[in-house]
Coordinates of N, CA and C in Angstrom, one line a residue:
Chain A
X207 N 112.0 105.3 106.5 CA 110.6 105.5 105.9 C 109.7 104.5 106.5
X208 N 108.5 105.0 106.9 CA 107.5 104.2 107.5 C 106.5 103.8 106.4
X209 N 106.3 102.5 106.4 CA 105.2 102.0 105.4 C 104.4 100.9 106.2
X210 N 103.1 100.9 105.8 CA 102.2 99.9 106.3 C 101.4 99.3 105.2
X211 N 101.0 98.0 105.3 CA 100.2 97.4 104.3 C 99.2 96.4 104.9
X212 N 98.0 96.6 104.5 CA 96.9 95.7 105.1 C 96.7 94.5 104.2
X213 N 96.4 93.4 104.8 CA 96.1 92.1 104.1 C 95.0 91.4 104.7
X214 N 94.3 90.6 103.9 CA 93.2 89.8 104.5 C 92.2 89.4 103.4
X215 N 91.1 88.8 103.7 CA 90.2 88.4 102.7 C 89.5 89.5 102.0
X216 N 89.1 89.4 100.8 CA 88.4 90.4 100.1 C 86.9 90.2 100.2
X217 N 86.5 89.0 100.5 CA 85.1 88.7 100.6 C 84.9 87.8 101.8
X218 N 83.9 88.2 102.7 CA 83.5 87.3 103.8 C 82.0 87.2 103.8
X219 N 81.5 86.2 104.4 CA 80.0 85.9 104.4 C 79.5 86.5 105.7
X220 N 78.2 86.9 105.7 CA 77.5 87.4 106.9 C 77.7 86.4 108.0
X221 N 77.9 86.9 109.2 CA 78.1 86.2 110.5 C 79.5 85.7 110.6
X222 N 80.3 85.7 109.6 CA 81.7 85.2 109.7 C 82.5 86.2 110.5
X223 N 83.7 85.8 110.9 CA 84.7 86.6 111.6 C 85.8 87.1 110.6
X224 N 86.0 88.4 110.5 CA 87.0 89.0 109.7 C 88.4 89.1 110.4
X225 N 89.4 88.7 109.8 CA 90.8 88.8 110.4 C 91.6 89.6 109.4
X226 N 92.1 90.8 109.8 CA 93.0 91.6 108.9 C 94.3 91.8 109.6
X227 N 95.4 91.8 108.8 CA 96.7 91.9 109.3 C 97.3 93.2 108.7
X228 N 98.0 94.0 109.5 CA 98.7 95.2 109.1 C 100.2 94.8 109.3
X229 N 101.0 94.8 108.2 CA 102.4 94.5 108.3 C 103.1 95.8 108.0
X230 N 104.0 96.2 108.9 CA 104.7 97.5 108.8 C 106.2 97.4 108.8
X231 N 106.8 98.5 108.4 CA 108.3 98.6 108.4 C 108.6 100.0 108.7
X232 N 109.8 100.3 109.2 CA 110.3 101.6 109.4 C 110.1 102.1 110.9
X233 N 109.5 101.2 111.7 CA 109.3 101.5 113.1 C 109.1 100.2 113.9
X234 N 109.2 100.3 115.2 CA 109.0 99.1 116.0 C 107.9 99.4 117.0
X235 N 107.0 98.4 117.2 CA 106.0 98.5 118.2 C 106.5 98.2 119.6
X236 N 107.8 98.1 119.7 CA 108.4 98.0 121.1 C 109.0 99.4 121.5
X237 N 108.9 100.4 120.6 CA 109.4 101.7 121.0 C 108.4 102.5 121.8
X238 N 108.8 103.1 122.8 CA 107.9 103.8 123.7 C 107.1 104.8 123.0
X239 N 105.8 104.7 123.3 CA 104.8 105.7 122.7 C 104.2 105.3 121.4
X240 N 104.8 104.4 120.7 CA 104.3 104.1 119.3 C 103.0 103.3 119.3
X241 N 102.2 103.5 118.3 CA 100.9 102.8 118.2 C 100.6 102.5 116.8
X242 N 99.6 101.6 116.6 CA 99.0 101.4 115.3 C 97.5 101.4 115.4
X243 N 96.8 102.0 114.5 CA 95.4 102.1 114.6 C 94.7 101.5 113.3
X244 N 93.5 101.2 113.4 CA 92.6 100.7 112.3 C 91.5 101.7 112.1
X245 N 91.3 102.0 110.8 CA 90.2 103.0 110.4 C 89.5 102.4 109.2
X246 N 88.2 102.5 109.1 CA 87.5 101.9 107.9 C 86.7 103.0 107.2
X247 N 86.4 102.7 105.9 CA 85.6 103.7 105.1 C 84.7 102.9 104.2
X248 N 83.4 102.9 104.4 CA 82.5 102.3 103.5 C 82.5 103.0 102.2
X249 N 82.2 102.3 101.1 CA 82.2 103.0 99.8 C 81.5 104.3 99.7
X250 N 82.1 105.4 99.4 CA 81.5 106.7 99.2 C 81.1 107.3 100.5
X251 N 81.6 106.8 101.6 CA 81.2 107.3 103.0 C 82.5 107.8 103.7
X252 N 82.2 108.2 105.0 CA 83.3 108.9 105.8 C 84.2 107.8 106.5
X253 N 85.3 108.3 106.9 CA 86.2 107.5 107.7 C 85.6 107.2 109.1
X254 N 85.9 106.0 109.7 CA 85.5 105.7 111.0 C 86.6 105.0 111.7
X255 N 87.0 105.6 112.9 CA 88.0 105.0 113.7 C 87.5 103.7 114.4
X256 N 88.3 102.6 114.4 CA 87.9 101.4 114.9 C 88.7 101.0 116.2
X257 N 90.0 101.0 116.1 CA 90.8 100.5 117.3 C 92.2 101.0 117.2
X258 N 92.9 100.9 118.4 CA 94.3 101.3 118.5 C 95.0 100.3 119.4
X259 N 96.3 100.1 119.2 CA 97.1 99.3 120.1 C 98.4 100.1 120.2
X260 N 99.0 100.1 121.4 CA 100.2 100.8 121.7 C 101.3 99.9 122.1
X261 N 102.5 100.4 122.1 CA 103.7 99.6 122.4 C 103.7 98.9 123.7
X262 N 102.9 99.4 124.7 CA 102.8 98.8 126.0 C 101.6 97.8 126.1
X263 N 101.0 97.5 124.9 CA 99.8 96.6 124.8 C 98.5 97.3 125.3
X264 N 98.6 98.6 125.5 CA 97.3 99.3 125.8 C 96.4 99.2 124.5
X265 N 95.2 98.8 124.7 CA 94.3 98.7 123.6 C 93.0 99.5 123.8
X266 N 92.6 100.2 122.7 CA 91.4 101.0 122.7 C 90.5 100.7 121.6
X267 N 89.2 100.8 121.8 CA 88.2 100.4 120.8 C 87.2 101.5 120.6
X268 N 86.6 101.6 119.4 CA 85.4 102.4 119.2 C 84.3 101.9 120.1
X269 N 83.7 102.8 120.9 CA 82.6 102.3 121.8 C 81.5 101.6 121.1
X270 N 81.2 102.0 119.9 CA 80.1 101.4 119.2 C 80.4 100.0 118.6
X271 N 81.6 99.7 118.5 CA 82.0 98.4 117.9 C 82.8 97.5 118.9
X272 N 83.1 98.0 120.1 CA 84.0 97.3 121.0 C 83.7 95.9 121.2
X273 N 82.4 95.5 121.3 CA 82.0 94.1 121.5 C 82.4 93.2 120.4
X274 N 82.7 93.7 119.2 CA 83.0 92.9 118.1 C 84.5 92.9 117.7
X275 N 85.3 93.7 118.3 CA 86.6 94.0 117.8 C 87.7 93.4 118.8
X276 N 88.8 92.9 118.3 CA 89.9 92.5 119.0 C 91.2 92.9 118.3
X277 N 92.1 93.6 118.9 CA 93.3 94.1 118.3 C 94.5 93.5 119.0
X278 N 95.4 92.9 118.3 CA 96.6 92.3 118.9 C 97.9 92.7 118.1
X279 N 99.0 92.5 118.7 CA 100.3 92.8 118.0 C 101.2 91.7 118.2
X280 N 102.1 91.5 117.1 CA 103.2 90.6 117.2 C 104.4 91.4 116.8
X281 N 105.1 91.9 117.9 CA 106.2 92.8 117.7 C 107.4 92.2 116.9
X282 N 107.6 90.9 117.1 CA 108.7 90.2 116.4 C 108.4 90.1 114.9
X283 N 107.1 90.1 114.5 CA 106.8 90.0 113.1 C 106.4 91.4 112.5
X284 N 106.5 92.5 113.3 CA 106.0 93.8 112.9 C 104.6 93.7 112.3
X285 N 103.7 93.1 113.0 CA 102.4 93.0 112.6 C 101.4 93.4 113.7
X286 N 100.2 93.9 113.2 CA 99.1 94.1 114.1 C 97.9 93.5 113.4
X287 N 97.1 92.7 114.2 CA 96.0 92.0 113.7 C 94.7 92.5 114.3
X288 N 93.7 92.7 113.4 CA 92.4 93.2 113.9 C 91.4 92.1 113.5
X289 N 90.6 91.6 114.5 CA 89.5 90.7 114.2 C 88.2 91.4 114.5
X290 N 87.2 91.1 113.6 CA 85.9 91.7 113.8 C 84.9 90.5 113.6
X291 N 84.1 90.3 114.6 CA 83.2 89.2 114.6 C 81.8 89.5 114.0
X292 N 81.0 88.5 113.7 CA 79.7 88.7 113.2 C 79.5 89.8 112.1
X293 N 80.3 89.6 111.1 CA 80.3 90.5 110.0 C 78.9 90.6 109.3
X294 N 78.6 91.8 108.9 CA 77.3 92.2 108.2 C 77.6 92.9 107.0
X295 N 76.7 92.9 106.0 CA 76.9 93.7 104.8 C 77.2 95.2 105.0
X296 N 76.7 95.8 106.1 CA 77.1 97.2 106.4 C 78.5 97.4 106.8
X297 N 79.2 96.3 107.1 CA 80.7 96.3 107.4 C 81.5 96.3 106.1
X298 N 80.9 96.3 105.0 CA 81.6 96.4 103.7 C 82.3 97.7 103.7
X299 N 83.6 97.7 103.5 CA 84.4 98.9 103.6 C 85.9 98.7 103.2
X300 N 86.6 99.8 103.0 CA 88.0 99.7 102.9 C 88.6 99.9 104.3
X301 N 89.4 99.0 104.7 CA 90.0 99.0 106.0 C 91.5 99.5 105.9
X302 N 91.8 100.5 106.7 CA 93.2 101.1 106.7 C 93.8 100.8 108.0
X303 N 95.1 100.6 108.0 CA 95.9 100.8 109.3 C 96.8 102.0 109.1
X304 N 97.2 102.5 110.3 CA 98.0 103.7 110.3 C 98.9 103.8 111.5
X305 N 100.0 104.4 111.4 CA 101.0 104.6 112.4 C 100.7 105.8 113.3
X306 N 101.0 105.7 114.6 CA 100.9 106.8 115.5 C 102.2 106.9 116.3
X307 N 102.8 108.1 116.3 CA 104.1 108.2 117.0 C 104.0 108.3 118.5
X308 N 102.8 108.7 119.0 CA 102.6 108.7 120.4 C 101.1 108.8 120.6
X309 N 100.7 108.7 121.9 CA 99.2 108.7 122.2 C 98.5 110.0 121.8
X310 N 99.2 111.1 121.7 CA 98.6 112.3 121.3 C 98.8 112.6 119.8
X311 N 99.6 111.8 119.2 CA 99.9 112.1 117.8 C 98.8 111.8 116.8
X312 N 99.0 112.2 115.6 CA 98.0 111.9 114.5 C 98.2 110.6 113.9
X313 N 97.3 110.1 113.0 CA 97.5 108.9 112.2 C 98.4 109.3 111.0
X314 N 99.6 108.8 111.0 CA 100.5 109.2 109.9 C 101.7 108.3 109.9
X315 N 102.1 107.7 108.8 CA 101.2 107.6 107.6 C 100.2 106.5 107.7
X316 N 99.5 106.3 106.6 CA 98.5 105.3 106.4 C 98.9 104.2 105.4
X317 N 98.3 103.0 105.6 CA 98.5 102.0 104.6 C 97.6 102.3 103.4
X318 N 97.7 101.5 102.3 CA 97.0 101.7 101.1 C 95.5 101.3 101.3
X319 N 95.2 100.5 102.3 CA 93.8 100.1 102.5 C 93.5 98.8 101.8
X320 N 92.6 98.0 102.3 CA 92.1 96.8 101.7 C 90.6 96.8 101.7
X321 N 90.0 96.5 100.6 CA 88.5 96.5 100.5 C 88.0 95.1 100.9
X322 N 87.1 95.1 101.8 CA 86.4 93.9 102.3 C 84.9 94.0 102.0
X323 N 84.4 93.0 101.3 CA 83.0 93.0 100.9 C 82.4 91.9 101.7
X324 N 81.2 92.2 102.3 CA 80.5 91.2 103.1 C 79.2 90.8 102.3
X325 N 79.2 89.6 101.9 CA 78.1 89.2 101.0 C 78.0 87.7 101.0
X326 N 76.8 87.2 100.9 CA 76.6 85.7 100.9 C 76.7 85.2 99.5
Chain B
X25 N 79.3 108.6 121.0 CA 80.4 109.2 120.2 C 80.0 109.4 118.8
X26 N 79.4 110.6 118.5 CA 78.9 110.9 117.1 C 80.0 111.5 116.3
X27 N 79.9 111.4 115.0 CA 80.9 111.9 114.0 C 80.9 113.5 114.1
X28 N 82.0 114.1 113.9 CA 82.1 115.5 113.9 C 81.4 116.0 112.6
X29 N 80.9 117.2 112.7 CA 80.1 117.7 111.6 C 80.9 118.6 110.7
X30 N 80.9 118.2 109.4 CA 81.6 119.0 108.4 C 80.6 119.4 107.3
X31 N 80.8 120.5 106.5 CA 79.9 120.7 105.4 C 80.2 119.6 104.3
X32 N 79.2 119.2 103.6 CA 79.3 118.2 102.6 C 80.3 118.6 101.5
X33 N 80.2 119.9 101.1 CA 81.0 120.4 100.0 C 81.4 121.8 100.2
X34 N 82.5 122.2 99.7 CA 83.0 123.5 99.6 C 83.7 123.7 98.3
X35 N 83.5 124.9 97.6 CA 84.2 125.1 96.4 C 84.8 126.5 96.3
X36 N 85.7 126.6 95.4 CA 86.4 127.9 95.2 C 87.1 127.9 93.9
X37 N 87.4 129.1 93.4 CA 88.2 129.2 92.2 C 89.7 129.2 92.5
X38 N 90.5 128.9 91.5 CA 91.9 128.9 91.7 C 92.4 130.2 92.2
X39 N 93.3 130.1 93.2 CA 93.8 131.3 93.8 C 93.0 131.9 95.0
X40 N 91.8 131.4 95.1 CA 91.0 131.9 96.3 C 91.3 131.1 97.5
X41 N 90.7 131.5 98.6 CA 90.9 130.8 99.9 C 89.5 130.2 100.3
X42 N 89.6 129.0 100.9 CA 88.4 128.4 101.4 C 88.6 127.9 102.8
X43 N 87.5 127.8 103.5 CA 87.6 127.3 104.9 C 86.6 126.2 105.1
X44 N 87.1 125.1 105.7 CA 86.3 123.9 106.0 C 86.1 123.9 107.5
X45 N 84.9 123.8 108.0 CA 84.6 123.8 109.4 C 84.4 122.3 109.9
X46 N 84.7 122.1 111.2 CA 84.6 120.8 111.8 C 84.0 121.0 113.2
X47 N 82.7 120.7 113.4 CA 82.1 121.0 114.7 C 81.9 119.8 115.5
X48 N 82.4 119.9 116.7 CA 82.3 118.8 117.7 C 81.5 119.2 118.9
X49 N 81.9 118.6 120.1 CA 81.1 118.9 121.3 C 82.1 119.1 122.4
X50 N 81.6 119.2 123.6 CA 82.4 119.5 124.8 C 83.2 118.3 125.2
X51 N 83.0 117.1 124.6 CA 83.8 115.9 124.9 C 84.9 115.6 123.9
X52 N 85.0 116.4 122.8 CA 86.1 116.2 121.9 C 86.7 117.5 121.5
X53 N 86.3 118.1 120.4 CA 86.9 119.3 119.9 C 87.0 120.4 120.9
X54 N 85.9 120.5 121.7 CA 85.8 121.6 122.7 C 86.8 121.6 123.8
X55 N 87.4 120.4 124.1 CA 88.3 120.5 125.3 C 89.7 119.9 125.0
X56 N 89.9 119.4 123.7 CA 91.2 118.9 123.4 C 91.8 119.6 122.2
X57 N 93.0 120.0 122.3 CA 93.7 120.6 121.1 C 94.4 119.5 120.3
X58 N 93.7 118.4 120.1 CA 94.2 117.3 119.3 C 93.4 117.0 118.1
X59 N 93.2 118.0 117.3 CA 92.4 117.9 116.1 C 93.4 117.8 114.9
X60 N 93.2 116.9 114.0 CA 94.0 116.7 112.8 C 93.1 116.7 111.6
X61 N 93.8 117.0 110.5 CA 93.1 117.1 109.2 C 93.8 116.2 108.2
X62 N 92.9 115.5 107.4 CA 93.4 114.6 106.4 C 92.9 114.9 105.0
X63 N 93.7 114.8 104.0 CA 93.3 115.0 102.6 C 93.3 113.6 101.9
X64 N 92.2 113.3 101.2 CA 92.1 112.0 100.5 C 91.6 112.2 99.1
X65 N 92.5 111.9 98.2 CA 92.2 111.8 96.8 C 91.5 110.5 96.4
X66 N 90.6 110.5 95.4 CA 89.9 109.3 95.1 C 90.7 108.1 94.9
X67 N 90.3 107.0 95.6 CA 91.0 105.7 95.5 C 92.4 105.7 96.3
X68 N 92.7 106.7 97.0 CA 93.9 106.8 97.7 C 93.7 106.8 99.2
X69 N 94.8 106.6 100.0 CA 94.8 106.6 101.4 C 94.8 108.1 101.9
X70 N 94.2 108.3 103.0 CA 94.3 109.7 103.6 C 95.7 110.1 103.8
X71 N 95.9 111.4 103.7 CA 97.3 112.0 104.0 C 97.1 113.1 105.1
X72 N 98.0 113.1 106.0 CA 97.9 114.1 107.1 C 98.3 115.4 106.6
X73 N 97.5 116.4 106.9 CA 97.8 117.8 106.5 C 98.0 118.7 107.7
X74 N 97.3 118.5 108.8 CA 97.4 119.4 110.0 C 97.2 118.5 111.2
X75 N 98.0 118.7 112.2 CA 97.8 118.0 113.5 C 97.9 119.0 114.7
X76 N 97.4 118.6 115.8 CA 97.3 119.4 117.0 C 96.8 120.8 116.6
X77 N 95.7 120.8 116.0 CA 94.9 122.0 115.5 C 95.6 122.8 114.4
X78 N 96.8 123.1 114.6 CA 97.4 124.1 113.7 C 98.9 123.8 113.2
X79 N 99.4 122.6 113.6 CA 100.7 122.3 113.2 C 100.7 121.6 111.8
X80 N 101.7 121.9 111.0 CA 101.8 121.4 109.7 C 103.0 120.4 109.6
X81 N 102.8 119.2 109.1 CA 103.9 118.3 109.0 C 104.9 118.8 107.9
X82 N 106.1 118.3 108.0 CA 107.1 118.8 107.0 C 106.6 118.2 105.6
X83 N 106.8 119.0 104.6 CA 106.4 118.6 103.3 C 105.0 119.0 102.9
X84 N 104.2 119.5 103.8 CA 102.8 120.0 103.5 C 102.9 121.5 103.2
X85 N 102.3 121.9 102.2 CA 102.3 123.3 101.8 C 101.8 124.2 102.9
X86 N 102.5 125.4 102.9 CA 102.0 126.4 103.9 C 100.8 127.1 103.5
X87 N 100.2 126.6 102.4 CA 98.8 127.2 102.0 C 97.7 126.5 102.9
X88 N 98.1 125.5 103.6 CA 97.2 124.8 104.5 C 97.4 125.3 105.9
X89 N 96.3 125.7 106.6 CA 96.5 126.2 108.0 C 95.2 125.7 108.8
X90 N 95.4 125.6 110.1 CA 94.3 125.1 110.9 C 94.2 126.0 112.1
X91 N 92.9 126.0 112.6 CA 92.6 126.8 113.8 C 91.5 126.2 114.6
X92 N 91.2 126.7 115.7 CA 90.1 126.2 116.5 C 89.5 127.4 117.4
X93 N 88.1 127.3 117.5 CA 87.5 128.3 118.4 C 86.3 127.6 119.0
X94 N 86.3 127.4 120.3 CA 85.2 126.7 120.9 C 85.1 125.3 120.5
X95 N 83.9 124.9 120.0 CA 83.7 123.5 119.6 C 84.0 123.3 118.1
X96 N 84.5 124.3 117.4 CA 84.7 124.2 116.0 C 86.1 124.4 115.6
X97 N 86.7 123.4 114.8 CA 88.0 123.5 114.3 C 87.8 123.9 112.8
X98 N 88.8 124.5 112.2 CA 88.7 124.9 110.8 C 90.0 124.6 110.1
X99 N 89.9 124.3 108.8 CA 91.0 124.1 107.9 C 90.9 125.1 106.8
X100 N 91.9 126.0 106.6 CA 91.9 127.0 105.5 C 92.9 126.6 104.5
X101 N 92.5 126.6 103.2 CA 93.3 126.4 102.1 C 93.4 127.7 101.4
X102 N 94.6 128.3 101.3 CA 94.7 129.6 100.6 C 95.4 129.4 99.3
X103 N 95.2 130.3 98.3 CA 95.8 130.1 97.0 C 95.4 128.8 96.4
X104 N 94.1 128.5 96.4 CA 93.5 127.2 96.0 C 94.1 126.8 94.6
X105 N 94.5 125.5 94.5 CA 95.1 124.9 93.3 C 94.2 123.7 92.9
X106 N 94.3 123.4 91.6 CA 93.6 122.2 91.1 C 93.9 120.9 91.9
X107 N 95.1 120.8 92.3 CA 95.6 119.6 93.1 C 94.9 119.5 94.4
X108 N 94.3 120.6 94.9 CA 93.7 120.6 96.2 C 92.3 119.9 96.2
X109 N 91.8 119.7 95.0 CA 90.5 119.1 94.9 C 90.6 117.6 95.4
X110 N 89.8 117.4 96.5 CA 89.9 116.1 97.2 C 88.8 116.1 98.3
X111 N 88.8 115.0 99.0 CA 87.9 115.0 100.2 C 88.8 115.3 101.4
X112 N 88.3 116.0 102.4 CA 89.0 116.4 103.6 C 88.2 115.9 104.8
X113 N 89.0 115.3 105.8 CA 88.4 114.8 107.0 C 89.1 115.4 108.2
X114 N 88.3 115.8 109.2 CA 88.9 116.2 110.5 C 88.8 115.0 111.4
X115 N 89.6 115.0 112.5 CA 89.6 113.9 113.5 C 90.0 114.6 114.8
X116 N 89.3 114.2 115.9 CA 89.6 114.7 117.2 C 89.7 113.6 118.2
X117 N 90.6 113.8 119.2 CA 90.7 113.0 120.4 C 89.3 113.2 121.1
X118 N 88.8 112.1 121.6 CA 87.5 112.1 122.3 C 87.6 111.6 123.7
X119 N 88.7 111.6 124.3 CA 88.9 111.1 125.7 C 89.0 109.6 125.8
X120 N 89.7 109.1 126.8 CA 89.9 107.7 127.1 C 90.6 107.0 125.9
X121 N 91.5 107.8 125.3 CA 92.3 107.3 124.1 C 91.3 106.8 123.0
X122 N 90.3 107.5 122.7 CA 89.4 107.1 121.6 C 89.4 108.3 120.7
X123 N 89.0 108.1 119.4 CA 89.0 109.1 118.4 C 87.7 109.2 117.6
X124 N 87.4 110.3 117.0 CA 86.2 110.4 116.2 C 86.6 111.3 114.9
X125 N 86.1 110.8 113.8 CA 86.4 111.5 112.5 C 85.2 112.4 112.2
X126 N 85.4 113.3 111.3 CA 84.3 114.1 110.8 C 83.6 113.4 109.6
X127 N 82.5 114.1 109.2 CA 81.7 113.5 108.1 C 82.3 113.7 106.8
X128 N 83.3 114.5 106.6 CA 84.0 114.7 105.4 C 83.4 115.8 104.5
X129 N 84.4 116.5 103.8 CA 84.0 117.6 102.9 C 84.7 117.4 101.6
X130 N 83.9 117.5 100.5 CA 84.4 117.4 99.2 C 84.8 118.8 98.7
X131 N 86.0 119.1 98.4 CA 86.5 120.4 97.9 C 86.6 120.3 96.4
X132 N 85.9 121.3 95.8 CA 85.9 121.4 94.3 C 86.5 122.7 93.9
X133 N 87.5 122.5 93.0 CA 88.1 123.7 92.4 C 87.4 124.1 91.1
X134 N 86.8 125.2 91.1 CA 86.0 125.6 89.9 C 86.8 125.9 88.7

């Protein structure tokens, strides 16, 4: 059974850097094809894809946020870390991580999500 | 990379069928058969309902089906049930291993 869980601060100040960790079980990021993605959802709004990292360390970012995002993996710890710089109140959202079985596969399953509020 | 366009809301009575559209462009839905659909109940994580346009994961009811024509993908829910009331999002591959989600549709069971 694949499970994922997001962790990180619930409150960050404007201009600070956000660091979120996705800890997973039931699969390995050293398995060919496998990936983990990050998706966010502002309160009452739609989902927005942020970033992806694959087993071979291939990394992809949303073009609109690429300059602010970094995604890394620690295969030994079964973790994926997302950092987002220069946080702004519009970045207030629930941040989800999700498993991908291959580059063409869907996001499945998802973690429960973690709400991050950006406020001074 | 703009969000895919979905109707804000769709409603139907129990037992009826409803269809949710998801309109993209020639750089996403129009050229890739990598459209997926997610169901999200309030306060919950999204759940995969359809992938690769029309494939259904094991455990998902066969009342859910997907299709695509041109730049528009569609999710049909037949035999609408109260438990189907939720938000639904489409997602498409958009080239260079990037993805785009839809604007979301609230389904109401009358």
